XYZ file of C-alpha atoms in Angstrom:
278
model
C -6.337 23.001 -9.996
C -2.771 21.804 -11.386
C -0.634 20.606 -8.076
C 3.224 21.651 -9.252
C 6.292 20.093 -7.746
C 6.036 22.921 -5.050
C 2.395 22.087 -3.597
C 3.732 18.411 -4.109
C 6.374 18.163 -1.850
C 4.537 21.178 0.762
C 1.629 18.095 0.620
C 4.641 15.157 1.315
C 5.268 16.811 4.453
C 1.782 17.279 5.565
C 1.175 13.501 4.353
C 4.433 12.306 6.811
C 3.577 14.210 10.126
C 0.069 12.694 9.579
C 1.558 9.184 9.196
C 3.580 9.261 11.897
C 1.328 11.020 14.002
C -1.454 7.950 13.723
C 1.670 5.354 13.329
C 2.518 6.594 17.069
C -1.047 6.120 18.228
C -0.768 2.520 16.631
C 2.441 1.265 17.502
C 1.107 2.202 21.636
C -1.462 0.167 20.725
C 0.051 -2.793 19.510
C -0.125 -5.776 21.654
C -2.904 -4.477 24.038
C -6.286 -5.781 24.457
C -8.571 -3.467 21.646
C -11.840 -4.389 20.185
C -12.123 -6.228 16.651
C -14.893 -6.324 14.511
C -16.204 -7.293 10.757
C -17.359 -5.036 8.133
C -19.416 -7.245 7.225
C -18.657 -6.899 3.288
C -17.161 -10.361 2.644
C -14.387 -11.646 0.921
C -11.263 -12.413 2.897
C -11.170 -12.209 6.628
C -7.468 -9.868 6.031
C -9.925 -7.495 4.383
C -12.616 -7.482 6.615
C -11.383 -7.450 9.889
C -11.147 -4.035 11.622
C -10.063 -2.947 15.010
C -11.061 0.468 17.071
C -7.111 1.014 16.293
C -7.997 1.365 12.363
C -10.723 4.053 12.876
C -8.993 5.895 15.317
C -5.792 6.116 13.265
C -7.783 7.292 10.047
C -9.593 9.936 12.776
C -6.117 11.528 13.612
C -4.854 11.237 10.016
C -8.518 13.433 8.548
C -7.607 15.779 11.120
C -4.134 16.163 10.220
C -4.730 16.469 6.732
C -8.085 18.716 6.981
C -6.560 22.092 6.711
C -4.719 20.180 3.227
C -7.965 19.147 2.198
C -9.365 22.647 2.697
C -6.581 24.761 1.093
C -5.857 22.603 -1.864
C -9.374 21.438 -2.913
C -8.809 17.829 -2.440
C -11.043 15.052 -1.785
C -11.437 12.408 0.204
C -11.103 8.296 0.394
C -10.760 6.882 4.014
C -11.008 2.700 4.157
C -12.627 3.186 7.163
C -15.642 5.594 5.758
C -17.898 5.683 2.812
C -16.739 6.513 -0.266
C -18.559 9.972 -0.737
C -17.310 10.825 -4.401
C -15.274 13.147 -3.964
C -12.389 10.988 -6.155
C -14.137 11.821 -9.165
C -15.073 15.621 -8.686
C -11.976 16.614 -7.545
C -8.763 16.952 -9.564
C -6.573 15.536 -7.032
C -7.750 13.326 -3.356
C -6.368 11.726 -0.485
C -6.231 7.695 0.472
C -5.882 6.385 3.159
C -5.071 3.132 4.752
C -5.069 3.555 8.657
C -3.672 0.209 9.136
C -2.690 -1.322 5.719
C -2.400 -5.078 7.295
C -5.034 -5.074 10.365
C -5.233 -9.122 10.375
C -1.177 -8.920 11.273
C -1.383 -6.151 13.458
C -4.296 -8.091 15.541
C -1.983 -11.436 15.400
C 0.336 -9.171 17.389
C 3.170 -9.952 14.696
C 4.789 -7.212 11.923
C 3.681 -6.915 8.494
C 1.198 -3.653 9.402
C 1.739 -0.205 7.865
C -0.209 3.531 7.523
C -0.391 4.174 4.460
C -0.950 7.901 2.942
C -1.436 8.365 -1.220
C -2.632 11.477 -3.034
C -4.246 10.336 -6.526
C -5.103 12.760 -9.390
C -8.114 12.209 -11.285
C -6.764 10.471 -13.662
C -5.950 7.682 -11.046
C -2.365 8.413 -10.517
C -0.513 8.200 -7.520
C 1.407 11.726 -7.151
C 2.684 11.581 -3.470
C 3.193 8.544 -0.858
C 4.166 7.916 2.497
C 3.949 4.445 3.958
C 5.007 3.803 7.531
C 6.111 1.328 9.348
C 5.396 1.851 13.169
C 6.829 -1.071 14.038
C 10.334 -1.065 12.849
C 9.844 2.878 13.133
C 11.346 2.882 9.026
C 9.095 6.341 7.004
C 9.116 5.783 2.790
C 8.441 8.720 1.081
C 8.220 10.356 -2.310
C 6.568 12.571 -4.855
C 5.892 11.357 -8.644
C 9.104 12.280 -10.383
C 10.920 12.391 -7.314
C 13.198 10.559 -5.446
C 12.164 8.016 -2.735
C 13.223 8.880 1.200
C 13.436 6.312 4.091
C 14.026 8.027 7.092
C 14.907 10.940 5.501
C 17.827 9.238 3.206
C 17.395 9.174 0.023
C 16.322 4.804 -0.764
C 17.206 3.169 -3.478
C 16.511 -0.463 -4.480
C 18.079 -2.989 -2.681
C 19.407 -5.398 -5.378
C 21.326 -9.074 -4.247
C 21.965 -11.118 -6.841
C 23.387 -13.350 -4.353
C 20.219 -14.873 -3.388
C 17.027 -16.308 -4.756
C 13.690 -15.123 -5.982
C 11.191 -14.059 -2.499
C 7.563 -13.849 -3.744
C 5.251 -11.893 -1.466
C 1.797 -12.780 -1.332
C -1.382 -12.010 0.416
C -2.154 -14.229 3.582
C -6.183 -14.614 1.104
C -4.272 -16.005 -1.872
C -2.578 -18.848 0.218
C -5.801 -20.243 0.445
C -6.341 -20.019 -3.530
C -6.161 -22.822 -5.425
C -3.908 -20.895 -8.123
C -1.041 -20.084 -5.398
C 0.510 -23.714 -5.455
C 0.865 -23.353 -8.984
C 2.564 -19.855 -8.869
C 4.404 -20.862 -6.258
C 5.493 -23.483 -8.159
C 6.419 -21.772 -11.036
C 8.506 -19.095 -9.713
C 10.573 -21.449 -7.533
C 11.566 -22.765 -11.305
C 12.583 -19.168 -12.254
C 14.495 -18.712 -9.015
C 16.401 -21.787 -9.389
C 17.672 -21.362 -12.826
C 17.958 -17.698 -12.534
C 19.508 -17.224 -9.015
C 20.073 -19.946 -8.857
C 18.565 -20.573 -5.082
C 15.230 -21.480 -3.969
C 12.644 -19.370 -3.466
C 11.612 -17.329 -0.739
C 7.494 -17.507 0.393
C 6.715 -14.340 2.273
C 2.732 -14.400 3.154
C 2.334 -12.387 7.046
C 2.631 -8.745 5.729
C -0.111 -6.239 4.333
C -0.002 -4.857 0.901
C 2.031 -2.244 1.682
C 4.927 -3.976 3.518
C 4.659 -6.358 0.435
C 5.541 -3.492 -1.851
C 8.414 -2.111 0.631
C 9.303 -5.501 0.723
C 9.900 -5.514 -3.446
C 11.958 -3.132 -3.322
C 13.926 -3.945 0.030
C 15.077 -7.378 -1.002
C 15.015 -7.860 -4.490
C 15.238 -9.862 -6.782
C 11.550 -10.069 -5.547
C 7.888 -9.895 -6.716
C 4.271 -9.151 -5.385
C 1.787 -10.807 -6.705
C -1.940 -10.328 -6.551
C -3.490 -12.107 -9.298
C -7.306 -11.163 -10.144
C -10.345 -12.543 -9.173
C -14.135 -12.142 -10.438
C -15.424 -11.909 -6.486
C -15.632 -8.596 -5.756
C -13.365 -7.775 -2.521
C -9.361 -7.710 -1.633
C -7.245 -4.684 -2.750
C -8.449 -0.992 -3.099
C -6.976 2.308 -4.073
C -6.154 2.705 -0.866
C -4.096 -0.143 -0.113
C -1.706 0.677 -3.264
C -1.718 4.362 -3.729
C 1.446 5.153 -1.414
C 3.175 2.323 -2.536
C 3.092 2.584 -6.332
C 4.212 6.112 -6.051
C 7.454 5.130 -3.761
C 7.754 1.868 -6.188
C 7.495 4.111 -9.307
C 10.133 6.630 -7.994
C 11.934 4.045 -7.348
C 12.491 2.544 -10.557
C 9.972 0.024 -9.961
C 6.689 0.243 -12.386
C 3.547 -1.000 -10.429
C 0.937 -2.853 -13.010
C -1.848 -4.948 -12.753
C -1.662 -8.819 -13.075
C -2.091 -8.376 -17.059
C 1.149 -5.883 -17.022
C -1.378 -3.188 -17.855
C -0.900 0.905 -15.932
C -2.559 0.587 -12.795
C -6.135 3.209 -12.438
C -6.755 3.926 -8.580
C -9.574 6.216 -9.553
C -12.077 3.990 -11.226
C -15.535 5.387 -11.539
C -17.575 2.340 -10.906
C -15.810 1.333 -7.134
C -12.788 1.529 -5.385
C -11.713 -1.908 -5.602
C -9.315 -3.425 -7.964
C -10.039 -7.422 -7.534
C -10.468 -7.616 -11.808
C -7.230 -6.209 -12.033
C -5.147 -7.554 -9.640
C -1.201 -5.885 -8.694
C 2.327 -6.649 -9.523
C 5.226 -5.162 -8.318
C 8.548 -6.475 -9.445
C 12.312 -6.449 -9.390
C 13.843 -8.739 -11.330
């Protein structure tokens, strides 16, 4: 089944009331007492943490986007359940990131988002809505669209007054590559922009991307790794849609199309991400 601009934007709409339905439930949340757990699947602790917050947030947003799921044929990729297939039978599926940034959002601070993507098959993002409960600021947009915050249409925020700001993951910091990265843009930022560089490291993935295009010149950087673990589909698919629409061309670390549909698992560690605005 071929989604046209129509069923697109009918599906952005569906996509927002969900997000700010489960963004409302989060934000009352935020900075109460709530119980935090482990996955248990390794890697970082920002990826493996996970509060009764997440799971009830990715509860309301299934139910608001059941009826979607039902009429359009879609599938189905939750972080917070199984991966049941779906992603590859189906010609287009929902992802979902109840609390894109849960380590933030259980340090009490900002940085936390809900993130909503529809992917075709192909492993294309085709609509995103990322939220921001906290600072109550809605991105939206369809592929070939324009981008919305608040219901304005967004452009990217370009100040060539200041330096380079390089957002990175709170698990890279600990890397032993990030020093050198860090040094190395600080170069470009000095004898492009002539101003230092900017180290942002508190915020999730998808405030990372919002962040790109909020305050450029700016880059996110998520540099692959052979340890299984880190980014999914999920924690991208909103964002590289608004970044695309944007003007801003998602890859991974090797510059290469992004695939959030890959047959063999959902996450994207031998890839990596980069989202940039020079």
């Amino acid at each position: 089944m071929e989604l046209n601009i129509k069923d697109l934007e009918v599906l952005r709409e569906i996509a927002k009331k969900a997000a700010l339905k489960a963004g409302k439930h989060v934000i009352a949340c935020f900075g109460t007492d709530f119980k935090i757990g482990s996955k248990n699947k390794g890697g970082s602790l920002a990826a493996d943490v996970v509060t009764e917050v997440d799971i009830k947030s990715q509860e309301i947003i299934f139910s608001s986007l059941q009826e979607s799921i039902k009429n359009y044929d879609l599938g189905w990729l939750g972080e917070e359940s199984e991966d049941d297939k779906s992603r590859l039978v189906k010609d287009y599926f929902w992802t979902v990131d109840p609390i894109d940034g849960t380590l933030p959002f259980t340090k009490k601070t900002p940085g936390f988002a809900v993130a909503i993507g529809l992917v075709n098959k192909n492993g294309e993002a085709v609509v995103g809505v990322a939220y921001d409960p906290y600072h109550d600021h809605l991105y939206d947009a369809v592929k070939g669209g324009k981008v919305y915050k608040d219901g304005t249409e967004f452009t990217i925020q370009y100040n060539k007054n200041k330096g380079l700001t390089f957002y990175s993951d709170l698990s890279f910091v600990s890397s032993g590559a990030h020093p050198y990265l860090v040094q190395s843009l600080e170069k470009i930022s000095l004898e492009k922009y002539n101003a230092p560089l900017k180290v942002v490291t508190h915020q999730g993935a998808v405030m990372n991307a919002m962040g790109v295009l909020e305050n450029a010149p700016a880059v996110y950087i998520k540099p692959h790794r052979d340890k299984q673990g880190g980014g999914c589909a999920w924690d991208f698919a909103a964002s590289a849609c608004i970044a695309e629409a944007a003007g801003c061309m998602p890859t991974d670390y090797f510059g290469n199309k992004i695939n959030l549909n890959k047959e063999e698992n959902t996450y994207m560690n031998n890839e990596g991400i980069k989202y940039e605005v020079w």
